[in-house]
PDB file of C-alpha atoms in Angstrom:
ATOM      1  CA  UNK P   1       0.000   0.000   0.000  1.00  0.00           C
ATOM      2  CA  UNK P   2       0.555   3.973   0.016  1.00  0.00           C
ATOM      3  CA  UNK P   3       2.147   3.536   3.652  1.00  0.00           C
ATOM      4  CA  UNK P   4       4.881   1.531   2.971  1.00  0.00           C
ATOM      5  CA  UNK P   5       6.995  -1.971   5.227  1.00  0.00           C
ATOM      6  CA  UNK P   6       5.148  -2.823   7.789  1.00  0.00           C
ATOM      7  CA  UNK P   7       6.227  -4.779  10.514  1.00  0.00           C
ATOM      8  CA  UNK P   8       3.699  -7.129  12.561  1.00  0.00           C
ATOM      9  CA  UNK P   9       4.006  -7.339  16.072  1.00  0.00           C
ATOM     10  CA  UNK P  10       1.661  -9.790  17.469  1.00  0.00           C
ATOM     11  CA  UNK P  11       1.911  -8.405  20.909  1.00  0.00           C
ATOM     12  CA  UNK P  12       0.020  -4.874  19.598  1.00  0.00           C
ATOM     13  CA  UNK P  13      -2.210  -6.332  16.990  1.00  0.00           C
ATOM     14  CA  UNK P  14      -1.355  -3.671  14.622  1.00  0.00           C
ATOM     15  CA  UNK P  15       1.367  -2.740  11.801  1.00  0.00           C
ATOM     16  CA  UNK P  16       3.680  -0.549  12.225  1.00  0.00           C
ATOM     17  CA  UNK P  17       6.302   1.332   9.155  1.00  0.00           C
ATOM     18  CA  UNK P  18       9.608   0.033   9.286  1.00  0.00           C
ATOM     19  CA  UNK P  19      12.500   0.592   6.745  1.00  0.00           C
ATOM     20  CA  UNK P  20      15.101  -2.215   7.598  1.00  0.00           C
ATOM     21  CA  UNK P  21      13.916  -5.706   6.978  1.00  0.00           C
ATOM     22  CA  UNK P  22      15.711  -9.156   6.762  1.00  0.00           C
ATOM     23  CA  UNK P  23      14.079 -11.860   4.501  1.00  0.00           C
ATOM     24  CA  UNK P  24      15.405 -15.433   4.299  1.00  0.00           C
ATOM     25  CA  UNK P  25      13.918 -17.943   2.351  1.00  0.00           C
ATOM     26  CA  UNK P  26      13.190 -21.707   3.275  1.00  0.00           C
ATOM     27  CA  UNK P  27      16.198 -23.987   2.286  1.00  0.00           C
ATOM     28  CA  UNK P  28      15.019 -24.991  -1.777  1.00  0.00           C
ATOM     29  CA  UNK P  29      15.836 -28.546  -2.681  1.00  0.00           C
ATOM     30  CA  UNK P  30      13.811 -28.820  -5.578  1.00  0.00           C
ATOM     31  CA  UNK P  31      13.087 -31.812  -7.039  1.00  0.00           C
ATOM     32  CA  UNK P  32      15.510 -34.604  -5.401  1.00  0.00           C
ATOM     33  CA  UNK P  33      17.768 -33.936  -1.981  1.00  0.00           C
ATOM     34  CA  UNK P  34      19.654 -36.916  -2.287  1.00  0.00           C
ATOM     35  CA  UNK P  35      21.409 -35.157  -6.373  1.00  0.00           C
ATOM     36  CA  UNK P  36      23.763 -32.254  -6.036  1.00  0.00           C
ATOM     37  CA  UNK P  37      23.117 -29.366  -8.161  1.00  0.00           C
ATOM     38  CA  UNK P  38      24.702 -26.329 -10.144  1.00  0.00           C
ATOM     39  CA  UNK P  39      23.302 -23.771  -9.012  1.00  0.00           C
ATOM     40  CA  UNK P  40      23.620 -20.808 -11.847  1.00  0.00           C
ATOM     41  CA  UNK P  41      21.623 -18.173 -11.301  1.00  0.00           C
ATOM     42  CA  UNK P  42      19.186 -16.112  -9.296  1.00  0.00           C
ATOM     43  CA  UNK P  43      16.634 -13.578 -11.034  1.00  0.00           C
ATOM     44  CA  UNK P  44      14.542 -10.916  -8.234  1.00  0.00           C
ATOM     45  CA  UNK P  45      11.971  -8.853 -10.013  1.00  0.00           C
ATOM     46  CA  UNK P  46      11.440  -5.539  -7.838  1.00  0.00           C
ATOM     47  CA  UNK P  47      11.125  -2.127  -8.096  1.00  0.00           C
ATOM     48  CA  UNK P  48      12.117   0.873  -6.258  1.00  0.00           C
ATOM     49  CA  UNK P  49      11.183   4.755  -7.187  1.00  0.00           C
ATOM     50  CA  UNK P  50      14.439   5.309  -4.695  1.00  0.00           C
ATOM     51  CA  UNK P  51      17.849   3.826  -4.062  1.00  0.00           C
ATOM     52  CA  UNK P  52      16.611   0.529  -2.192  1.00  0.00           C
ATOM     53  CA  UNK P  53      20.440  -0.642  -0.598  1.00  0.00           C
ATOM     54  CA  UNK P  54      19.938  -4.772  -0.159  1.00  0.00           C
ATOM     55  CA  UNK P  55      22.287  -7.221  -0.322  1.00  0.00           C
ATOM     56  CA  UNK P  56      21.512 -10.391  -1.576  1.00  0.00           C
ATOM     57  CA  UNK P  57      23.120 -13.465   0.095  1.00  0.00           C
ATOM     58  CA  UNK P  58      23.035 -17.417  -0.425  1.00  0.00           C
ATOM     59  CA  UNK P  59      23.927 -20.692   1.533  1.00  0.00           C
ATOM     60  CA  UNK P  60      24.004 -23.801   0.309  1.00  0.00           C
ATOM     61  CA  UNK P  61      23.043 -27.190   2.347  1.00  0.00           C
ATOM     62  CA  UNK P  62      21.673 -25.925   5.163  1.00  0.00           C
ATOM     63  CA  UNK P  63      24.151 -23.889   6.043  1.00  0.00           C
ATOM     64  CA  UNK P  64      22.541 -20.589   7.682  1.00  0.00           C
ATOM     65  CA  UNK P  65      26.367 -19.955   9.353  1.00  0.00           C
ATOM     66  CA  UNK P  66      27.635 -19.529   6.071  1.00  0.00           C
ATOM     67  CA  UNK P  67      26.015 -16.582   4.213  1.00  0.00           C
ATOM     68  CA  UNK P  68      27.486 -15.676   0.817  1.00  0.00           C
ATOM     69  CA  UNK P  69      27.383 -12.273  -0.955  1.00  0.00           C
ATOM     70  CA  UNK P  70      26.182 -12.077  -4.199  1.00  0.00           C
ATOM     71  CA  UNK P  71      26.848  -9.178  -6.852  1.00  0.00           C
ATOM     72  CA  UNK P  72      26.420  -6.236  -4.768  1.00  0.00           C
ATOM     73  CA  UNK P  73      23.166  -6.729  -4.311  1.00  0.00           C
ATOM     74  CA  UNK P  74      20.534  -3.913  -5.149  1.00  0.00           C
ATOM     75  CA  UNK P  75      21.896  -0.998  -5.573  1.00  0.00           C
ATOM     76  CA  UNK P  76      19.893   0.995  -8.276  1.00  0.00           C
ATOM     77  CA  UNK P  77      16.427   2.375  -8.592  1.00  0.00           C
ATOM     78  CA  UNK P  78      13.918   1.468 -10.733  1.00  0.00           C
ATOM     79  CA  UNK P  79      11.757   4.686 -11.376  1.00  0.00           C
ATOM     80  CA  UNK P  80       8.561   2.832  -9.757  1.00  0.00           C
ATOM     81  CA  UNK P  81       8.881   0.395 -12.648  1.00  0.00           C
ATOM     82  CA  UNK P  82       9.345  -3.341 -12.592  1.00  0.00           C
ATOM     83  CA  UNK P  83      12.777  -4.690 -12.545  1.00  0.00           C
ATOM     84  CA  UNK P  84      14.729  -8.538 -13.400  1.00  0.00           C
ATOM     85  CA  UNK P  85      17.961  -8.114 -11.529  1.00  0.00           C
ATOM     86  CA  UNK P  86      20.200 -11.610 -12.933  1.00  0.00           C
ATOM     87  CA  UNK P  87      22.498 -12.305  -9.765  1.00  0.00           C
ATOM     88  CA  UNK P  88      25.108 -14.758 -10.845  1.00  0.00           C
ATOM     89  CA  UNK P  89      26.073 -17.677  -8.121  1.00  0.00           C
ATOM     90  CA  UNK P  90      27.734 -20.540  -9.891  1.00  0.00           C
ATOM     91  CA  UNK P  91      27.853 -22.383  -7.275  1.00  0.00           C
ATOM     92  CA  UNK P  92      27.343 -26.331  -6.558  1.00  0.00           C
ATOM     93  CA  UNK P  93      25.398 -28.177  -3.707  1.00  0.00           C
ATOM     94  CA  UNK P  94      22.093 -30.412  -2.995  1.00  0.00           C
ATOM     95  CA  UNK P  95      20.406 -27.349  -1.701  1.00  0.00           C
ATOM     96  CA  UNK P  96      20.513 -23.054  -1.558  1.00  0.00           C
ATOM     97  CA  UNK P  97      18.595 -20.654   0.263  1.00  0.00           C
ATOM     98  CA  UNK P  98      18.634 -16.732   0.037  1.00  0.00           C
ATOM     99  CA  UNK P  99      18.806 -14.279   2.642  1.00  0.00           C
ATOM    100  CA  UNK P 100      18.004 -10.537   1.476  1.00  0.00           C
ATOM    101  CA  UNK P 101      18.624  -7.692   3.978  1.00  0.00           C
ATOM    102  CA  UNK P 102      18.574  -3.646   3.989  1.00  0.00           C
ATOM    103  CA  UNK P 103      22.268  -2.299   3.948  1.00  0.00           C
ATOM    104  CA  UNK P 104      21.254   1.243   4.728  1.00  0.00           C
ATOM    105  CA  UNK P 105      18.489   3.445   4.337  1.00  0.00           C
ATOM    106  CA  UNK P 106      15.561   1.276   2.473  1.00  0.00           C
ATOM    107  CA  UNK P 107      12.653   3.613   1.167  1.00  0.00           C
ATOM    108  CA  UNK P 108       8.806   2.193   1.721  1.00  0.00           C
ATOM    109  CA  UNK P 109       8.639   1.747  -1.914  1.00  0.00           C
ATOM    110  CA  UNK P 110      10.363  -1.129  -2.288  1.00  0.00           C
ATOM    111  CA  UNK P 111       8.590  -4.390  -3.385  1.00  0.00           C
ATOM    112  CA  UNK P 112       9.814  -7.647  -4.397  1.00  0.00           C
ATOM    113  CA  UNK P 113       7.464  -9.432  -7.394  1.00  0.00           C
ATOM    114  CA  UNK P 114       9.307 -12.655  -7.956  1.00  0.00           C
ATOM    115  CA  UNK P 115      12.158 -14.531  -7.164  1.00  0.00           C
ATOM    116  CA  UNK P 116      13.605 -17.344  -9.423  1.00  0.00           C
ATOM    117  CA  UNK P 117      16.678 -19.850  -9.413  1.00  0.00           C
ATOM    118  CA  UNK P 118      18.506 -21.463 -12.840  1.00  0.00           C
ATOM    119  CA  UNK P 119      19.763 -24.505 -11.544  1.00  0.00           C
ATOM    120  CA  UNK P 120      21.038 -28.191 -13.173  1.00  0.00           C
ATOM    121  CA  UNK P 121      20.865 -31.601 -11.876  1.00  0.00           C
ATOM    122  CA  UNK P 122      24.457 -32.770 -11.932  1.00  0.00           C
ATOM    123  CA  UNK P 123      24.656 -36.839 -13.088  1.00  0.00           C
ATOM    124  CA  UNK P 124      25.023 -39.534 -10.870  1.00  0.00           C
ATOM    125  CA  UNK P 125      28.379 -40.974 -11.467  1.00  0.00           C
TER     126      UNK P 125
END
């Protein structure tokens, strides 16, 4: 809506603005947990009428100790318009999750649309 992030705090009942958020998906392991994949990359769609400042992280396998930084994360505006950011990982494991989190000041306009991952079985050998 018109009034921005809110934060829910069960405690009040009611919503409240906030302008630093941390979001970290479930742990993806797609379609078998037993195969290692190649993991290439990882498309957001967002937009932003203002410098948004979030980094993008990932960890493979679980591993929610070991957060990786990804291509600088979002850094530019969007004019209020829809944006595909392509965030390269190359990276190989049997699962990934993402963690995206405000670096600085984050301005209520930003949304996040979509998020999508490229990724390859590798062959059993």
């Amino acid at each position: 809506g018109s009034n921005g992030l809110k934060k829910f705090d069960d405690l009040s009942g009611t919503p409240a603005s906030n302008t630093s958020f941390q979001i970290i998906t479930k742990d993806y392991v797609f379609d078998d947990a037993s195969r290692s994949k190649k993991f290439y990359n990882f498309y957001l769609t967002y937009k932003a009428s203002s410098t948004p400042n979030i980094a993008v992280y990932y960890a493979l396998n679980g591993d929610d100790d070991a957060w990786v930084s990804i291509d600088g994360g979002l850094a530019s505006t969007t004019g209020g318009d829809w944006l595909t950011k392509k965030i390269k990982i190359g990276a190989t494991g049997y699962s990934i999750s993402f963690k995206i989190i405000t670096t600085g000041t984050t301005h209520s306009s930003f949304e996040i649309n979509d998020m999508s991952i490229s990724y390859r079985m590798k062959s059993i050998k």
